[in-house]
Amino acid sequence: MVVPSFAVARAQEVACILAAHGFHENVWMDGMARQLLQLYLDDEEYVDGFDLLARTSRKLRIVKGRRDRERLLEDPSVVISPAGMLKGGPAAYYAQKIAGDEASTILLVSFQAPNTPGAKLLAEGKLSPNGSEIKAAAKVVQYKLSAHAGQAELRDYISKRSDSGIAITIHGDPEACEALAAWVNANTGLKAINPSGPEPIVV
């Protein structure tokens, strides 16, 4: 199983979720997520759930190079690696290697922005490395994990802030951003702007 994941926080969170549910054998971490794991382990006071992360890291296998990459593909295993949207990194390599194997799974746990390889894989069941096209026989599954606040948390946060100013709704599903902007305009003294694309905003 390949779990394409953001290197910062998400990869480590996925490793902890797997460990908390009894998945300890042959769980690997690759890419920049390895260095971030070590940074988190070095700063205990700033990490929520540090004990679980420390326990998880002791059983986690770290990919050290090409030989490990080849070896882990030979046995049933889980590899957690960036890039979360399959735009590059070791995850793209692993996904290409297992795409043709119907006994394998590509588990997407990150938001898949439109027009990214991960979004195409979800919508069409295809990977397009180097201009070629691979039809995925592997199972493609998405679990929507999020490190972002939801509408209720955002509304609570905004309602405790200033009575004047500007709120800009970005980095979310278009409908959710539009709904939040409408709520801000109707329920607060803030002026909400919901940009429709790359456009300058004068503040």
mmCIF file of C-alpha atoms in Angstrom:
data_model
loop_
_atom_site.group_PDB
_atom_site.id
_atom_site.type_symbol
_atom_site.label_atom_id
_atom_site.label_comp_id
_atom_site.label_asym_id
_atom_site.label_seq_id
_atom_site.Cartn_x
_atom_site.Cartn_y
_atom_site.Cartn_z
ATOM 1 C CA MET A 1 0.000 0.000 0.000
ATOM 2 C CA VAL A 2 1.227 3.482 -0.864
ATOM 3 C CA VAL A 3 0.009 6.431 1.209
ATOM 4 C CA PRO A 4 0.939 9.670 -0.591
ATOM 5 C CA SER A 5 1.063 12.261 2.146
ATOM 6 C CA PHE A 6 2.166 15.796 2.900
ATOM 7 C CA ALA A 7 5.586 15.719 4.582
ATOM 8 C CA VAL A 8 4.650 18.195 7.312
ATOM 9 C CA ALA A 9 2.450 16.651 10.029
ATOM 10 C CA ARG A 10 0.196 14.505 7.782
ATOM 11 C CA ALA A 11 2.747 11.735 7.172
ATOM 12 C CA GLN A 12 3.494 11.483 10.891
ATOM 13 C CA GLU A 13 -0.233 11.579 11.717
ATOM 14 C CA VAL A 14 -0.910 8.701 9.312
ATOM 15 C CA ALA A 15 1.905 6.656 10.880
ATOM 16 C CA CYS A 16 0.372 7.254 14.331
ATOM 17 C CA ILE A 17 -3.133 6.318 13.125
ATOM 18 C CA LEU A 18 -1.811 3.060 11.691
ATOM 19 C CA ALA A 19 0.138 2.287 14.877
ATOM 20 C CA ALA A 20 -2.859 3.084 17.090
ATOM 21 C CA HIS A 21 -4.867 0.516 15.107
ATOM 22 C CA GLY A 22 -2.271 -2.237 15.319
ATOM 23 C CA PHE A 23 -0.434 -1.788 12.023
ATOM 24 C CA HIS A 24 3.232 -2.072 13.005
ATOM 25 C CA GLU A 25 4.822 -4.524 10.596
ATOM 26 C CA ASN A 26 6.500 -3.259 7.448
ATOM 27 C CA VAL A 27 5.337 0.344 7.758
ATOM 28 C CA TRP A 28 7.884 2.561 6.029
ATOM 29 C CA MET A 29 8.407 6.322 5.757
ATOM 30 C CA ASP A 30 10.204 7.983 2.859
ATOM 31 C CA GLY A 31 10.984 11.412 1.431
ATOM 32 C CA MET A 32 11.071 14.650 3.375
ATOM 33 C CA ALA A 33 8.648 13.145 5.896
ATOM 34 C CA ARG A 34 11.637 11.334 7.436
ATOM 35 C CA GLN A 35 13.437 14.562 8.311
ATOM 36 C CA LEU A 36 10.232 16.134 9.623
ATOM 37 C CA LEU A 37 9.664 13.099 11.840
ATOM 38 C CA GLN A 38 13.062 13.663 13.425
ATOM 39 C CA LEU A 39 12.331 17.376 13.932
ATOM 40 C CA TYR A 40 9.103 16.501 15.756
ATOM 41 C CA LEU A 41 10.910 13.943 17.914
ATOM 42 C CA ASP A 42 13.510 16.577 18.828
ATOM 43 C CA ASP A 43 10.871 19.092 20.041
ATOM 44 C CA GLU A 44 8.677 17.179 22.488
ATOM 45 C CA GLU A 45 7.146 20.244 24.145
ATOM 46 C CA TYR A 46 5.654 21.460 20.844
ATOM 47 C CA VAL A 47 4.100 18.172 19.701
ATOM 48 C CA ASP A 48 0.603 17.084 20.716
ATOM 49 C CA GLY A 49 0.491 13.316 21.179
ATOM 50 C CA PHE A 50 4.259 13.086 21.500
ATOM 51 C CA ASP A 51 4.169 9.744 23.370
ATOM 52 C CA LEU A 52 2.253 8.059 20.540
ATOM 53 C CA LEU A 53 4.594 9.579 17.955
ATOM 54 C CA ALA A 54 7.660 8.380 19.878
ATOM 55 C CA ARG A 55 6.230 4.827 20.212
ATOM 56 C CA THR A 56 5.259 4.825 16.543
ATOM 57 C CA SER A 57 8.702 5.983 15.417
ATOM 58 C CA ARG A 58 10.395 3.067 17.181
ATOM 59 C CA LYS A 59 8.570 0.559 14.962
ATOM 60 C CA LEU A 60 8.524 2.665 11.798
ATOM 61 C CA ARG A 61 11.037 1.674 9.136
ATOM 62 C CA ILE A 62 12.887 4.534 7.473
ATOM 63 C CA VAL A 63 13.787 4.281 3.780
ATOM 64 C CA LYS A 64 17.498 4.956 3.465
ATOM 65 C CA GLY A 65 17.929 4.660 -0.288
ATOM 66 C CA ARG A 66 17.209 2.870 -3.543
ATOM 67 C CA ARG A 67 17.791 -0.617 -2.129
ATOM 68 C CA ASP A 68 15.156 -0.083 0.565
ATOM 69 C CA ARG A 69 12.717 1.255 -2.057
ATOM 70 C CA GLU A 70 13.153 -1.876 -4.159
ATOM 71 C CA ARG A 71 12.978 -4.179 -1.132
ATOM 72 C CA LEU A 72 9.783 -2.769 0.322
ATOM 73 C CA LEU A 73 8.018 -3.246 -3.017
ATOM 74 C CA GLU A 74 8.824 -6.982 -2.890
ATOM 75 C CA ASP A 75 6.926 -7.692 0.346
ATOM 76 C CA PRO A 76 3.488 -6.676 1.633
ATOM 77 C CA SER A 77 4.112 -3.293 3.215
ATOM 78 C CA VAL A 78 2.824 0.226 3.724
ATOM 79 C CA VAL A 79 4.902 3.200 2.626
ATOM 80 C CA ILE A 80 4.000 6.738 3.701
ATOM 81 C CA SER A 81 5.674 9.374 1.560
ATOM 82 C CA PRO A 82 5.317 12.800 -0.044
ATOM 83 C CA ALA A 83 4.060 14.202 -2.298
ATOM 84 C CA GLY A 84 0.474 14.111 -1.071
ATOM 85 C CA MET A 85 -0.982 15.070 -4.463
ATOM 86 C CA LEU A 86 1.436 12.777 -6.356
ATOM 87 C CA LYS A 87 3.120 15.758 -8.036
ATOM 88 C CA GLY A 88 6.531 14.224 -7.381
ATOM 89 C CA GLY A 89 8.610 12.743 -4.609
ATOM 90 C CA PRO A 90 8.937 9.065 -3.774
ATOM 91 C CA ALA A 91 5.128 8.655 -3.574
ATOM 92 C CA ALA A 92 4.849 9.194 -7.341
ATOM 93 C CA TYR A 93 7.529 6.524 -7.892
ATOM 94 C CA TYR A 94 5.761 4.017 -5.630
ATOM 95 C CA ALA A 95 2.332 4.730 -7.145
ATOM 96 C CA GLN A 96 3.685 4.055 -10.640
ATOM 97 C CA LYS A 97 5.318 0.823 -9.474
ATOM 98 C CA ILE A 98 2.152 -0.624 -7.895
ATOM 99 C CA ALA A 99 -0.491 0.909 -10.190
ATOM 100 C CA GLY A 100 -0.741 -2.237 -12.302
ATOM 101 C CA ASP A 101 -1.138 -4.588 -9.317
ATOM 102 C CA GLU A 102 -4.779 -5.182 -8.427
ATOM 103 C CA ALA A 103 -3.732 -6.593 -5.030
ATOM 104 C CA SER A 104 -2.230 -3.195 -4.099
ATOM 105 C CA THR A 105 -3.821 0.003 -2.810
ATOM 106 C CA ILE A 106 -3.061 3.687 -3.273
ATOM 107 C CA LEU A 107 -4.555 5.425 -0.244
ATOM 108 C CA LEU A 108 -4.926 9.189 -0.688
ATOM 109 C CA VAL A 109 -5.156 11.048 2.638
ATOM 110 C CA SER A 110 -4.612 14.621 1.486
ATOM 111 C CA PHE A 111 -6.702 17.198 -0.337
ATOM 112 C CA GLN A 112 -6.331 16.668 -4.084
ATOM 113 C CA ALA A 113 -6.261 20.027 -5.852
ATOM 114 C CA PRO A 114 -7.800 20.132 -9.338
ATOM 115 C CA ASN A 115 -5.471 19.181 -12.193
ATOM 116 C CA THR A 116 -2.978 17.377 -9.959
ATOM 117 C CA PRO A 117 -1.921 13.771 -10.595
ATOM 118 C CA GLY A 118 -3.776 12.708 -7.428
ATOM 119 C CA ALA A 119 -7.021 14.336 -8.600
ATOM 120 C CA LYS A 120 -6.670 12.659 -12.009
ATOM 121 C CA LEU A 121 -6.055 9.300 -10.360
ATOM 122 C CA LEU A 122 -9.223 9.698 -8.277
ATOM 123 C CA ALA A 123 -11.400 10.907 -11.156
ATOM 124 C CA GLU A 124 -10.105 8.750 -14.003
ATOM 125 C CA GLY A 125 -8.135 5.943 -12.375
ATOM 126 C CA LYS A 126 -5.049 6.917 -14.380
ATOM 127 C CA LEU A 127 -1.495 8.059 -13.718
ATOM 128 C CA SER A 128 0.428 9.978 -16.373
ATOM 129 C CA PRO A 129 4.159 9.774 -15.645
ATOM 130 C CA ASN A 130 6.501 11.272 -18.243
ATOM 131 C CA GLY A 131 3.762 11.712 -20.836
ATOM 132 C CA SER A 132 2.733 8.039 -20.808
ATOM 133 C CA GLU A 133 -0.505 6.827 -19.265
ATOM 134 C CA ILE A 134 -0.985 4.012 -16.756
ATOM 135 C CA LYS A 135 -4.465 2.668 -16.015
ATOM 136 C CA ALA A 136 -4.582 1.828 -12.315
ATOM 137 C CA ALA A 137 -5.531 -1.751 -11.540
ATOM 138 C CA ALA A 138 -4.620 -1.057 -7.902
ATOM 139 C CA LYS A 139 -7.428 -0.019 -5.611
ATOM 140 C CA VAL A 140 -7.562 3.791 -5.249
ATOM 141 C CA VAL A 141 -9.135 4.968 -1.985
ATOM 142 C CA GLN A 142 -9.443 8.417 -0.436
ATOM 143 C CA TYR A 143 -9.747 9.155 3.278
ATOM 144 C CA LYS A 144 -10.355 12.844 3.831
ATOM 145 C CA LEU A 145 -8.080 13.749 6.701
ATOM 146 C CA SER A 146 -7.802 17.475 7.350
ATOM 147 C CA ALA A 147 -5.567 19.654 9.469
ATOM 148 C CA HIS A 148 -7.825 22.625 8.835
ATOM 149 C CA ALA A 149 -10.660 23.942 10.955
ATOM 150 C CA GLY A 150 -14.199 23.291 9.741
ATOM 151 C CA GLN A 151 -16.964 25.866 9.253
ATOM 152 C CA ALA A 152 -18.049 25.756 12.914
ATOM 153 C CA GLU A 153 -14.513 26.313 14.214
ATOM 154 C CA LEU A 154 -13.861 29.100 11.701
ATOM 155 C CA ARG A 155 -17.123 30.856 12.601
ATOM 156 C CA ASP A 156 -16.302 30.605 16.300
ATOM 157 C CA TYR A 157 -12.814 31.997 15.732
ATOM 158 C CA ILE A 158 -14.041 34.856 13.523
ATOM 159 C CA SER A 159 -16.850 35.827 15.901
ATOM 160 C CA LYS A 160 -14.298 36.348 18.699
ATOM 161 C CA ARG A 161 -12.187 38.722 16.608
ATOM 162 C CA SER A 162 -12.355 42.370 15.595
ATOM 163 C CA ASP A 163 -15.609 44.109 14.667
ATOM 164 C CA SER A 164 -14.006 45.622 11.591
ATOM 165 C CA GLY A 165 -11.551 44.559 8.952
ATOM 166 C CA ILE A 166 -11.394 42.142 6.072
ATOM 167 C CA ALA A 167 -11.749 38.358 5.998
ATOM 168 C CA ILE A 168 -10.483 36.585 2.880
ATOM 169 C CA THR A 169 -11.811 33.075 2.298
ATOM 170 C CA ILE A 170 -9.253 30.921 0.466
ATOM 171 C CA HIS A 171 -7.727 27.435 0.428
ATOM 172 C CA GLY A 172 -10.932 25.435 0.573
ATOM 173 C CA ASP A 173 -13.694 23.998 -1.565
ATOM 174 C CA PRO A 174 -15.197 26.882 -3.589
ATOM 175 C CA GLU A 175 -18.703 26.319 -2.197
ATOM 176 C CA ALA A 176 -17.422 26.260 1.392
ATOM 177 C CA CYS A 177 -15.412 29.470 0.882
ATOM 178 C CA GLU A 178 -18.461 31.170 -0.636
ATOM 179 C CA ALA A 179 -20.705 30.040 2.240
ATOM 180 C CA LEU A 180 -18.215 31.231 4.857
ATOM 181 C CA ALA A 181 -17.858 34.630 3.149
ATOM 182 C CA ALA A 182 -21.662 35.012 3.068
ATOM 183 C CA TRP A 183 -21.878 34.117 6.777
ATOM 184 C CA VAL A 184 -19.128 36.612 7.686
ATOM 185 C CA ASN A 185 -20.863 39.411 5.746
ATOM 186 C CA ALA A 186 -24.246 38.638 7.342
ATOM 187 C CA ASN A 187 -23.123 38.034 10.932
ATOM 188 C CA THR A 188 -20.045 40.146 11.683
ATOM 189 C CA GLY A 189 -18.704 43.635 11.154
ATOM 190 C CA LEU A 190 -16.024 42.244 8.866
ATOM 191 C CA LYS A 191 -16.081 42.533 5.098
ATOM 192 C CA ALA A 192 -15.529 39.122 3.528
ATOM 193 C CA ILE A 193 -13.858 38.676 0.170
ATOM 194 C CA ASN A 194 -14.083 35.355 -1.649
ATOM 195 C CA PRO A 195 -11.609 35.608 -4.552
ATOM 196 C CA SER A 196 -12.471 33.528 -7.591
ATOM 197 C CA GLY A 197 -8.877 33.036 -8.668
ATOM 198 C CA PRO A 198 -5.486 34.673 -8.678
ATOM 199 C CA GLU A 199 -6.394 38.328 -8.335
ATOM 200 C CA PRO A 200 -4.802 41.185 -6.418
ATOM 201 C CA ILE A 201 -6.551 42.269 -3.226
ATOM 202 C CA VAL A 202 -5.851 45.735 -1.895
ATOM 203 C CA VAL A 203 -6.074 45.800 1.897
#
